[in-house]
Amino acid sequence: MTKDLMTGTIKFDRPFDMKKHKVRPYILCVKLKGMKEAISFDFEEYETEIDKDNENLLHFSMSVLDFCNYPESKYLLTHLDNIESFQKFFILIEDEDGMEEIVPLNIESLCISFNDNKNVRAFSKNFVELIPLDFNGGLHTYGIYDLQQGFLREEEYASYQSALVNFGESLLERIVEEEDEEYKDSTATLTLHEAFSTAGYSIVEKFDDRKI
């Protein structure tokens, strides 16, 4: 019997708290050499653990490939060495009562291995490039809403986290540059969400013009 295992680390926009945040690493899409279409796969069991030195990092371990819902994942067993690129990683963010918002920023590392008691095949990588992330399902287009001026800016982003990171980091730089010297230390530690709030912006889905 083959033992399927995928382990990795997700970086979030704030310290992870098991009592306030609940996530489930979900479907991963990869492109294999020689195949025209990307394949999707998922696992039936998973565990998570907060990093001891950096609470913004969440380690996950997933096991037992879900062949029932993703029959194409069988190709991973024989083509693991042919992974060409990672197309998408879906992460489920629970929104139960008492749960707080948290945003995955990127995948720090990933290891996939199969052990059939005869040999072990493994793929391991620490990522420099960003794997496109999506969470809570669906693909959306996001924009930046100026709460003070009351209009939607021209920027357009393919995902919530790309809007958060790309526009948010520019906001942080601008806030720190414009802040008085005595406040620089406090503004330098702002999270991306706090930068949006401080500067008076919010992220909205482009088909929804409500002020979020």
Coordinates of C-alpha atoms in Angstrom, one line a residue:
M1 CA 0.0 0.0 0.0
T2 CA 1.3 3.4 -1.0
K3 CA 1.7 6.1 1.7
D4 CA 0.9 9.5 0.3
L5 CA 2.1 12.6 2.1
M6 CA 2.4 16.3 1.4
T7 CA 3.9 18.7 3.9
G8 CA 4.5 22.4 3.7
T9 CA 4.3 25.8 5.2
I10 CA 1.9 28.7 4.6
K11 CA 2.7 32.3 5.5
F12 CA -0.2 34.5 6.8
D13 CA -0.6 38.2 7.2
R14 CA -0.7 38.0 11.0
P15 CA 0.1 35.6 13.8
F16 CA -1.9 32.4 13.6
D17 CA -4.1 31.6 16.6
M18 CA -5.8 28.2 16.7
K19 CA -8.6 29.6 18.9
K20 CA -9.4 32.4 16.4
H21 CA -8.4 31.0 13.1
K22 CA -9.3 27.8 11.3
V23 CA -7.9 26.9 7.9
R24 CA -7.7 23.8 5.7
P25 CA -5.1 23.4 2.9
Y26 CA -7.2 22.2 0.1
I27 CA -6.7 21.6 -3.6
L28 CA -3.4 22.0 -5.4
C29 CA -3.1 22.4 -9.2
V30 CA 0.1 21.5 -11.0
K31 CA 1.4 21.4 -14.5
L32 CA 3.3 18.2 -15.5
K33 CA 5.7 18.1 -18.4
G34 CA 4.2 16.4 -21.4
M35 CA 0.6 17.1 -20.3
K36 CA -1.5 19.9 -21.9
E37 CA -3.8 20.4 -18.9
A38 CA -2.9 21.1 -15.3
I39 CA -4.1 18.4 -12.9
S40 CA -5.8 19.0 -9.5
F41 CA -5.4 16.8 -6.4
D42 CA -6.3 16.8 -2.8
F43 CA -5.8 14.7 0.3
E44 CA -8.4 13.2 2.7
E45 CA -6.6 13.8 6.0
Y46 CA -4.6 16.8 7.2
E47 CA -3.0 18.3 10.3
T48 CA -1.6 21.8 11.1
E49 CA 0.9 23.2 13.5
I50 CA 2.0 26.8 14.2
D51 CA 5.7 27.5 13.8
K52 CA 7.4 27.9 17.2
D53 CA 9.6 30.8 16.1
N54 CA 7.3 32.6 13.7
E55 CA 3.6 32.5 14.5
N56 CA 2.8 33.9 11.0
L57 CA 3.8 30.5 9.6
L58 CA 1.5 27.5 9.7
H59 CA 3.0 24.0 8.9
F60 CA 0.6 21.5 7.4
S61 CA 0.7 17.7 6.8
M62 CA -1.7 16.0 4.4
S63 CA -2.1 12.3 3.7
V64 CA -4.1 9.8 1.6
L65 CA -4.7 11.1 -2.0
D66 CA -8.3 11.6 -2.8
F67 CA -8.6 9.5 -6.0
C68 CA -12.4 9.4 -5.8
N69 CA -12.9 13.2 -6.4
Y70 CA -9.7 13.7 -8.3
P71 CA -8.9 10.6 -10.4
E72 CA -6.3 12.5 -12.4
S73 CA -4.1 12.7 -9.2
K74 CA -3.0 9.1 -10.1
Y75 CA -0.5 10.7 -12.5
L76 CA 1.4 12.1 -9.5
L77 CA 2.4 8.6 -8.6
T78 CA 4.2 8.1 -11.8
H79 CA 5.1 11.7 -12.9
L80 CA 6.2 13.3 -9.6
D81 CA 9.6 14.2 -11.1
N82 CA 7.8 15.9 -14.0
I83 CA 6.2 18.7 -12.0
E84 CA 6.8 21.8 -14.2
S85 CA 4.9 24.5 -12.3
F86 CA 2.3 25.1 -9.6
Q87 CA -0.8 26.7 -11.0
K88 CA -3.0 27.3 -7.9
F89 CA -3.3 26.4 -4.3
F90 CA -6.8 26.6 -2.7
I91 CA -7.1 27.2 1.0
L92 CA -10.3 27.0 2.9
I93 CA -10.8 29.7 5.6
E94 CA -13.5 28.8 8.1
D95 CA -16.0 31.6 8.8
E96 CA -17.8 30.1 11.8
D97 CA -19.0 32.3 14.7
G98 CA -16.0 33.5 16.7
M99 CA -13.5 32.9 13.9
E100 CA -11.5 36.0 12.7
E101 CA -10.3 36.9 9.3
I102 CA -6.8 35.8 8.3
V103 CA -5.2 35.9 4.8
P104 CA -2.7 33.5 3.4
L105 CA 0.1 35.4 1.7
N106 CA 2.2 32.6 0.1
I107 CA 3.5 29.1 0.3
E108 CA 7.0 29.0 1.8
S109 CA 7.8 25.3 1.2
L110 CA 6.3 22.2 -0.1
C111 CA 7.2 18.5 -0.1
I112 CA 5.3 15.6 -1.8
S113 CA 6.3 12.0 -1.2
F114 CA 5.0 8.5 -2.0
N115 CA 6.2 5.4 -0.3
D116 CA 5.1 2.0 -1.5
N117 CA 7.4 0.1 0.9
K118 CA 9.7 -0.6 -2.1
N119 CA 11.0 2.9 -2.9
V120 CA 10.3 6.5 -2.0
R121 CA 9.6 9.2 -4.6
A122 CA 9.7 12.7 -3.4
F123 CA 9.5 16.3 -4.7
S124 CA 10.7 19.1 -2.3
K125 CA 11.0 22.8 -2.9
N126 CA 11.5 26.1 -1.0
F127 CA 9.7 28.7 -3.1
V128 CA 11.1 32.0 -4.3
E129 CA 8.3 32.6 -6.8
L130 CA 4.7 32.9 -5.5
I131 CA 2.2 30.1 -6.0
P132 CA -1.1 31.7 -7.0
L133 CA -3.4 31.4 -4.0
D134 CA -7.1 31.4 -3.7
F135 CA -9.2 30.8 -0.6
N136 CA -12.8 30.1 0.3
G137 CA -13.4 29.0 -3.3
G138 CA -14.2 30.9 -6.5
L139 CA -12.0 33.1 -8.7
H140 CA -12.7 36.8 -8.4
T141 CA -11.3 40.2 -9.5
Y142 CA -10.5 42.7 -6.8
G143 CA -10.1 46.4 -6.7
I144 CA -9.1 49.1 -4.2
Y145 CA -11.8 51.4 -2.8
D146 CA -10.9 54.8 -1.5
L147 CA -13.0 55.3 1.5
Q148 CA -12.2 59.0 1.9
Q149 CA -12.9 60.0 -1.7
G150 CA -15.6 57.5 -2.3
F151 CA -14.5 55.9 -5.5
L152 CA -13.0 52.7 -6.9
R153 CA -9.4 53.0 -8.1
E154 CA -8.2 51.8 -11.5
E155 CA -6.0 49.0 -10.2
E156 CA -7.3 45.4 -10.7
Y157 CA -6.0 42.3 -9.0
A158 CA -6.7 38.6 -9.8
S159 CA -7.0 37.6 -6.1
Y160 CA -7.6 39.2 -2.7
Q161 CA -4.1 38.4 -1.5
S162 CA -2.4 40.0 -4.5
A163 CA -4.3 43.2 -3.9
L164 CA -3.4 43.0 -0.2
V165 CA 0.3 42.4 -0.8
N166 CA 1.0 44.6 -3.9
F167 CA -1.1 47.6 -2.9
G168 CA -0.6 47.1 0.8
E169 CA 3.2 47.1 0.7
S170 CA 3.2 50.3 -1.3
L171 CA 0.9 51.8 1.4
L172 CA 3.3 50.7 4.1
E173 CA 6.2 52.4 2.4
R174 CA 4.2 55.6 1.9
I175 CA 3.0 55.7 5.5
V176 CA 6.5 55.2 6.9
E177 CA 7.9 57.9 4.6
E178 CA 5.3 60.4 5.5
E179 CA 5.1 59.7 9.2
D180 CA 6.8 62.0 11.8
E181 CA 10.1 60.6 13.1
E182 CA 8.7 59.9 16.6
Y183 CA 6.0 57.6 15.1
K184 CA 8.2 55.7 12.6
D185 CA 8.8 52.7 14.9
S186 CA 5.1 52.1 15.5
T187 CA 4.1 52.5 11.8
A188 CA 7.0 50.2 10.7
T189 CA 5.3 47.3 12.5
L190 CA 1.8 47.8 10.9
T191 CA 0.3 44.7 9.3
L192 CA -1.0 45.0 5.7
H193 CA -4.5 45.1 6.9
E194 CA -3.6 47.9 9.4
A195 CA -2.0 49.8 6.5
F196 CA -5.2 49.7 4.5
S197 CA -7.2 50.9 7.5
T198 CA -4.7 53.7 8.4
A199 CA -4.6 55.0 4.8
G200 CA -8.4 54.8 4.3
Y201 CA -8.6 52.0 1.7
S202 CA -10.4 48.7 1.5
I203 CA -10.3 45.7 -0.9
V204 CA -13.6 45.0 -2.8
E205 CA -14.7 42.5 -5.4
K206 CA -14.9 44.4 -8.7
F207 CA -18.5 43.3 -9.4
D208 CA -19.6 44.5 -6.0
D209 CA -19.4 48.3 -5.5
R210 CA -20.3 48.2 -1.8
K211 CA -18.0 50.0 0.6
I212 CA -16.5 47.2 2.6

